[in-house]
Short mmCIF file of C-alpha atoms in Angstrom, two decimals:
data_model
loop_
_atom_site.label_atom_id
_atom_site.label_comp_id
_atom_site.label_asym_id
_atom_site.label_seq_id
_atom_site.Cartn_x
_atom_site.Cartn_y
_atom_site.Cartn_z
CA UNK A 25 9.10 1.67 -2.55
CA UNK A 26 12.04 3.19 -0.59
CA UNK A 27 15.16 1.10 -0.23
CA UNK A 28 16.90 1.85 3.02
CA UNK A 29 19.26 0.47 5.67
CA UNK A 30 17.06 -0.41 8.74
CA UNK A 31 20.21 -0.15 10.96
CA UNK A 32 21.03 3.47 10.04
CA UNK A 33 19.54 5.36 12.89
CA UNK A 34 21.17 8.66 12.07
CA UNK A 35 19.53 8.83 8.58
CA UNK A 36 16.08 8.04 10.06
CA UNK A 37 16.30 10.71 12.79
CA UNK A 38 17.92 13.62 10.88
CA UNK A 39 16.84 13.08 7.32
CA UNK A 40 13.45 14.43 6.16
CA UNK A 41 12.18 12.34 3.32
CA UNK A 42 9.40 13.48 0.98
CA UNK A 43 7.26 10.74 2.32
CA UNK A 44 7.40 11.95 5.89
CA UNK A 45 3.95 12.63 7.27
CA UNK A 46 4.96 15.99 8.74
CA UNK A 47 4.89 17.43 5.24
CA UNK A 48 1.15 16.70 5.05
CA UNK A 49 0.36 17.61 8.68
CA UNK A 50 2.34 20.79 9.24
CA UNK A 51 -0.56 23.20 8.29
CA UNK A 52 -2.85 21.41 10.72
CA UNK A 53 -0.13 21.24 13.37
CA UNK A 54 0.45 25.04 13.11
CA UNK A 55 -3.33 25.66 13.40
CA UNK A 56 -3.51 23.42 16.51
CA UNK A 57 -0.49 25.21 18.00
CA UNK A 58 -2.15 28.63 17.54
CA UNK A 59 -5.43 27.30 19.02
CA UNK A 60 -3.59 25.85 22.06
CA UNK A 61 -1.87 29.19 22.58
CA UNK A 62 -5.23 31.01 22.51
CA UNK A 63 -6.83 28.58 25.01
CA UNK A 64 -3.81 28.88 27.34
CA UNK A 65 -3.95 32.69 27.31
CA UNK A 66 -7.66 32.80 27.89
CA UNK A 67 -7.60 30.32 30.74
CA UNK A 68 -4.52 31.60 32.48
CA UNK A 69 -4.70 35.39 31.99
CA UNK A 70 -8.22 36.27 31.06
CA UNK A 71 -10.67 33.87 32.66
CA UNK A 72 -8.31 33.20 35.68
CA UNK A 73 -9.29 29.46 35.79
CA UNK A 74 -6.09 28.21 37.46
CA UNK A 75 -7.96 27.45 40.68
CA UNK A 76 -11.10 26.07 39.15
CA UNK A 77 -10.98 22.31 40.04
CA UNK A 78 -13.63 20.94 37.67
CA UNK A 79 -11.92 22.43 34.59
CA UNK A 80 -8.56 21.29 35.86
CA UNK A 81 -9.77 17.72 35.99
CA UNK A 82 -10.67 17.56 32.25
CA UNK A 83 -7.36 15.79 31.67
CA UNK A 84 -8.84 12.70 33.40
CA UNK A 85 -11.00 12.20 30.25
CA UNK A 86 -7.91 12.10 28.05
CA UNK A 87 -6.30 9.47 30.32
CA UNK A 88 -9.29 7.26 29.88
CA UNK A 89 -9.73 7.81 26.11
CA UNK A 90 -5.94 7.52 25.45
CA UNK A 91 -6.20 3.72 25.85
CA UNK A 92 -9.17 3.57 23.56
CA UNK A 93 -7.54 5.61 20.78
CA UNK A 94 -4.33 3.61 21.05
CA UNK A 95 -6.22 0.33 20.61
CA UNK A 96 -8.10 1.72 17.57
CA UNK A 97 -4.81 2.92 15.87
CA UNK A 98 -3.10 -0.43 16.57
CA UNK A 99 -6.03 -2.27 14.97
CA UNK A 100 -6.06 0.09 12.04
CA UNK A 101 -2.29 -0.12 11.41
CA UNK A 102 -2.28 -3.94 11.70
CA UNK A 103 -5.16 -4.23 9.29
CA UNK A 104 -3.45 -2.09 6.70
CA UNK A 105 -0.15 -3.91 7.11
CA UNK A 106 -1.92 -7.23 6.64
CA UNK A 107 -3.21 -5.91 3.36
CA UNK A 108 0.28 -4.75 2.37
CA UNK A 109 1.90 -8.04 3.27
CA UNK A 110 -0.80 -10.04 1.51
CA UNK A 111 -0.22 -7.99 -1.62
CA UNK A 112 3.48 -8.78 -1.37
CA UNK A 113 2.69 -12.50 -1.20
CA UNK A 114 0.57 -12.34 -4.33
CA UNK A 115 3.37 -10.51 -6.21
CA UNK A 116 5.77 -13.10 -5.01
CA UNK A 117 3.48 -15.85 -6.24
CA UNK A 118 3.18 -14.00 -9.62
CA UNK A 119 7.00 -14.08 -9.93
CA UNK A 120 7.19 -17.77 -9.01
CA UNK A 121 4.41 -18.88 -11.43
CA UNK A 122 5.87 -16.81 -14.29
CA UNK A 123 9.32 -18.51 -13.82
CA UNK A 124 7.85 -21.97 -13.42
CA UNK A 125 5.65 -21.48 -16.52
CA UNK A 126 8.64 -20.34 -18.57
CA UNK A 127 10.77 -23.26 -17.42
CA UNK A 128 8.07 -25.71 -18.51
CA UNK A 129 7.69 -23.96 -21.81
CA UNK A 130 11.43 -24.10 -22.42
CA UNK A 131 11.39 -27.87 -21.66
CA UNK A 132 8.93 -28.51 -24.46
CA UNK A 133 11.51 -27.65 -27.16
CA UNK A 134 9.12 -25.38 -29.12
CA UNK A 135 10.09 -23.57 -32.28
CA UNK A 136 11.21 -19.92 -32.31
CA UNK A 137 7.76 -18.52 -33.09
CA UNK A 138 6.08 -20.14 -30.11
CA UNK A 139 9.00 -19.23 -27.77
CA UNK A 140 8.80 -15.56 -28.87
CA UNK A 141 5.09 -15.60 -28.06
CA UNK A 142 5.56 -16.81 -24.54
CA UNK A 143 8.59 -14.70 -23.97
CA UNK A 144 6.40 -11.75 -24.69
CA UNK A 145 3.12 -12.98 -23.21
CA UNK A 146 4.25 -14.06 -19.71
CA UNK A 147 5.80 -10.73 -18.67
CA UNK A 148 3.03 -8.83 -20.47
CA UNK A 149 0.61 -10.40 -17.99
CA UNK A 150 2.59 -8.95 -15.06
CA UNK A 151 2.73 -5.46 -16.65
CA UNK A 152 -0.92 -5.57 -17.59
CA UNK A 153 -1.89 -6.53 -14.09
CA UNK A 154 0.23 -3.71 -12.61
CA UNK A 155 -1.43 -1.05 -14.76
CA UNK A 156 -4.89 -2.67 -14.20
CA UNK A 157 -4.40 -2.30 -10.44
CA UNK A 158 -3.37 1.30 -10.95
CA UNK A 159 -6.49 1.88 -13.16
CA UNK A 160 -4.33 2.42 -16.25
CA UNK A 161 -4.08 0.55 -19.51
CA UNK A 162 -1.03 -1.36 -20.69
CA UNK A 163 -0.44 -2.24 -24.32
CA UNK A 164 3.41 -2.80 -24.32
CA UNK A 165 5.73 -3.34 -27.24
CA UNK A 166 5.09 -5.81 -30.06
CA UNK A 167 1.36 -5.72 -29.30
CA UNK A 168 0.69 -7.60 -32.52
CA UNK A 169 1.66 -10.75 -30.74
CA UNK A 170 -1.26 -10.43 -28.33
CA UNK A 171 -4.11 -8.16 -29.45
CA UNK A 172 -6.07 -6.56 -26.64
CA UNK A 173 -9.16 -4.40 -26.38
CA UNK A 174 -8.51 -1.41 -24.20
CA UNK A 175 -12.07 -1.18 -23.01
CA UNK A 176 -12.02 -4.63 -21.38
CA UNK A 177 -10.10 -6.44 -18.64
CA UNK A 178 -6.59 -6.61 -20.18
CA UNK A 179 -5.02 -9.18 -17.77
CA UNK A 180 -7.87 -11.60 -18.59
CA UNK A 181 -7.27 -11.00 -22.31
CA UNK A 182 -3.60 -11.78 -21.98
CA UNK A 183 -4.30 -14.91 -19.94
CA UNK A 184 -6.86 -16.00 -22.49
CA UNK A 185 -4.33 -15.53 -25.36
CA UNK A 186 -1.78 -17.65 -23.50
CA UNK A 187 -4.36 -20.35 -22.76
CA UNK A 188 -5.51 -20.35 -26.41
CA UNK A 189 -1.86 -20.82 -27.61
CA UNK A 190 -1.42 -23.77 -25.25
CA UNK A 191 -4.60 -25.42 -26.43
CA UNK A 192 -3.57 -24.83 -30.06
CA UNK A 193 -0.28 -26.63 -29.36
CA UNK A 194 -2.18 -29.56 -27.94
CA UNK A 195 -4.64 -29.64 -30.85
CA UNK A 196 -1.68 -29.65 -33.25
CA UNK A 197 -0.11 -32.57 -31.46
CA UNK A 198 2.95 -30.62 -30.32
CA UNK A 199 2.21 -31.19 -26.65
CA UNK A 200 0.35 -34.11 -25.02
CA UNK A 201 -2.85 -34.02 -22.98
CA UNK A 202 -0.84 -34.46 -19.82
CA UNK A 203 1.39 -31.48 -20.60
CA UNK A 204 -1.69 -29.46 -21.36
CA UNK A 205 -3.03 -30.09 -17.92
CA UNK A 206 0.26 -29.17 -16.22
CA UNK A 207 0.52 -25.95 -18.22
CA UNK A 208 -3.12 -24.99 -17.67
CA UNK A 209 -2.65 -25.22 -13.88
CA UNK A 210 -0.06 -22.44 -14.09
CA UNK A 211 -2.33 -20.33 -16.31
CA UNK A 212 -5.10 -20.63 -13.75
CA UNK A 213 -2.78 -19.34 -11.03
CA UNK A 214 -2.30 -16.12 -13.00
CA UNK A 215 -6.03 -15.45 -12.80
CA UNK A 216 -6.16 -16.46 -9.06
CA UNK A 217 -3.32 -14.00 -8.28
CA UNK A 218 -5.16 -11.27 -10.21
CA UNK A 219 -8.40 -11.89 -8.29
CA UNK A 220 -6.51 -11.71 -4.98
CA UNK A 221 -4.91 -8.42 -5.87
CA UNK A 222 -8.23 -7.03 -7.00
CA UNK A 223 -9.82 -8.04 -3.75
CA UNK A 224 -7.18 -6.06 -1.78
CA UNK A 225 -7.53 -3.01 -4.02
CA UNK A 226 -11.36 -2.91 -4.24
CA UNK A 227 -12.12 -3.59 -0.60
CA UNK A 228 -10.98 -0.62 1.44
CA UNK A 229 -11.45 -0.15 5.19
CA UNK A 230 -15.11 0.61 5.81
CA UNK A 231 -15.87 4.32 5.53
CA UNK A 232 -17.59 4.69 8.89
CA UNK A 233 -14.55 3.10 10.67
CA UNK A 234 -12.03 5.37 8.96
CA UNK A 235 -14.17 8.55 9.49
CA UNK A 236 -14.66 7.67 13.20
CA UNK A 237 -10.92 7.39 13.79
CA UNK A 238 -10.24 10.72 12.10
CA UNK A 239 -12.98 12.47 14.15
CA UNK A 240 -11.81 10.83 17.31
CA UNK A 241 -8.18 12.00 16.84
CA UNK A 242 -9.30 15.50 16.02
CA UNK A 243 -11.68 15.82 19.05
CA UNK A 244 -9.10 14.18 21.32
CA UNK A 245 -6.32 16.47 20.32
CA UNK A 246 -8.40 19.66 20.16
CA UNK A 247 -9.61 19.21 23.75
CA UNK A 248 -6.18 18.58 25.20
CA UNK A 249 -5.23 22.24 25.93
CA UNK A 250 -8.35 22.84 28.08
CA UNK A 251 -7.10 20.47 30.86
CA UNK A 252 -3.42 20.40 30.32
CA UNK A 253 -2.79 24.10 30.35
CA UNK A 254 -3.00 24.06 34.25
CA UNK A 255 -0.06 21.62 34.52
CA UNK A 256 1.91 22.57 31.43
CA UNK A 257 1.10 26.29 30.91
CA UNK A 258 2.26 27.64 27.55
CA UNK A 259 4.12 24.34 26.88
CA UNK A 260 0.83 23.04 25.45
CA UNK A 261 1.68 25.10 22.34
CA UNK A 262 4.49 22.61 21.14
CA UNK A 263 3.23 19.52 22.96
CA UNK A 264 -0.29 19.29 21.61
CA UNK A 265 0.77 19.62 17.96
CA UNK A 266 3.30 16.88 18.61
CA UNK A 267 0.60 14.54 19.96
CA UNK A 268 -1.42 15.29 16.82
CA UNK A 269 1.63 14.49 14.67
CA UNK A 270 2.04 11.07 16.35
CA UNK A 271 -1.61 10.03 16.21
CA UNK A 272 -2.40 11.42 12.77
CA UNK A 273 0.77 9.97 11.27
CA UNK A 274 -0.31 6.48 12.20
CA UNK A 275 -3.60 7.02 10.38
CA UNK A 276 -1.83 8.47 7.32
CA UNK A 277 0.61 5.57 7.16
CA UNK A 278 -2.22 3.12 7.43
CA UNK A 279 -4.07 4.91 4.60
CA UNK A 280 -1.03 4.78 2.38
CA UNK A 281 -0.22 1.10 2.69
CA UNK A 282 -3.76 -0.32 2.61
CA UNK A 283 -3.54 -0.03 -1.21
CA UNK A 284 -0.05 -1.43 -1.76
CA UNK A 285 -0.06 -1.47 -5.57
CA UNK A 286 0.18 2.30 -6.19
CA UNK A 287 3.22 4.44 -6.70
CA UNK A 288 3.54 5.98 -3.23
CA UNK A 289 6.85 5.88 -1.37
CA UNK A 290 5.69 3.10 0.97
CA UNK A 291 3.87 0.98 -1.64
CA UNK A 292 5.21 -2.29 -2.97
CA UNK A 293 7.95 -2.29 -5.64
CA UNK A 294 5.54 -3.44 -8.34
CA UNK A 295 7.59 -1.87 -11.21
CA UNK A 296 10.72 -3.57 -10.07
CA UNK A 297 8.98 -6.93 -9.68
CA UNK A 298 7.53 -6.72 -13.20
CA UNK A 299 10.90 -5.79 -14.69
CA UNK A 300 12.52 -8.79 -12.94
CA UNK A 301 9.85 -11.13 -14.31
CA UNK A 302 10.57 -9.83 -17.82
CA UNK A 303 14.28 -10.29 -17.33
CA UNK A 304 14.09 -13.78 -15.80
CA UNK A 305 11.61 -15.08 -18.42
CA UNK A 306 13.88 -13.73 -21.15
CA UNK A 307 16.88 -15.54 -19.64
CA UNK A 308 15.01 -18.74 -19.39
CA UNK A 309 13.47 -18.86 -22.86
CA UNK A 310 16.56 -17.66 -24.83
#
């Protein structure tokens, strides 16, 4: 995730970051500019359509469809941002439950062996969940404390190991039944958070909806020169690619943030959150 000052307008306007959508769109923008120039030349110099009323009125179609495409893009962007923000809420909940669980473990006055296990296991769940959401595997350091099978759901294995250790403490009489119930509630929250993050990642925007928006934007932009050339002339060459840049950028941004757990520039700071969990749990238990 990019850290920035939202009040620094100068940087936003004049600094080109690697995440800017123009880096992805410039080949298509150049192609549209060339296409617009060809259409303008043919209509103004070769076909002599400047006085043909019915072609001149093609722009009315774009006035009507402009409202439709703007509503679609607003809905698309809002839907993706809702997924991004919901993912942030789940990661915030993961931070809170990790701290709370560590505080309760510290209050139990366990021996050094048990404290080392939880100091390793609690942050390991966060790191395992991060790599699981990125379709990678996480084993981490000191893996002998919690053995995992790389071919299975690693966050579930870590949660199961933590739960087993808590039940062992209760069976050994180190903690009471009431304390077991309190600790088990926190362990269940780990799994609930994992399920919520998986729901966001594994449920993308329906294919037909996303494909329709892309086709709509392309057809809308590619037909602009036919009607606008009579009022703008050769100015359609820079204007039409700019319209493409604005509309397509909204779709690209929505695509990037709808899966907020990746490593793109606009994704959530998952690595930083996991590192903070590890640091805070270590501070609490030592």
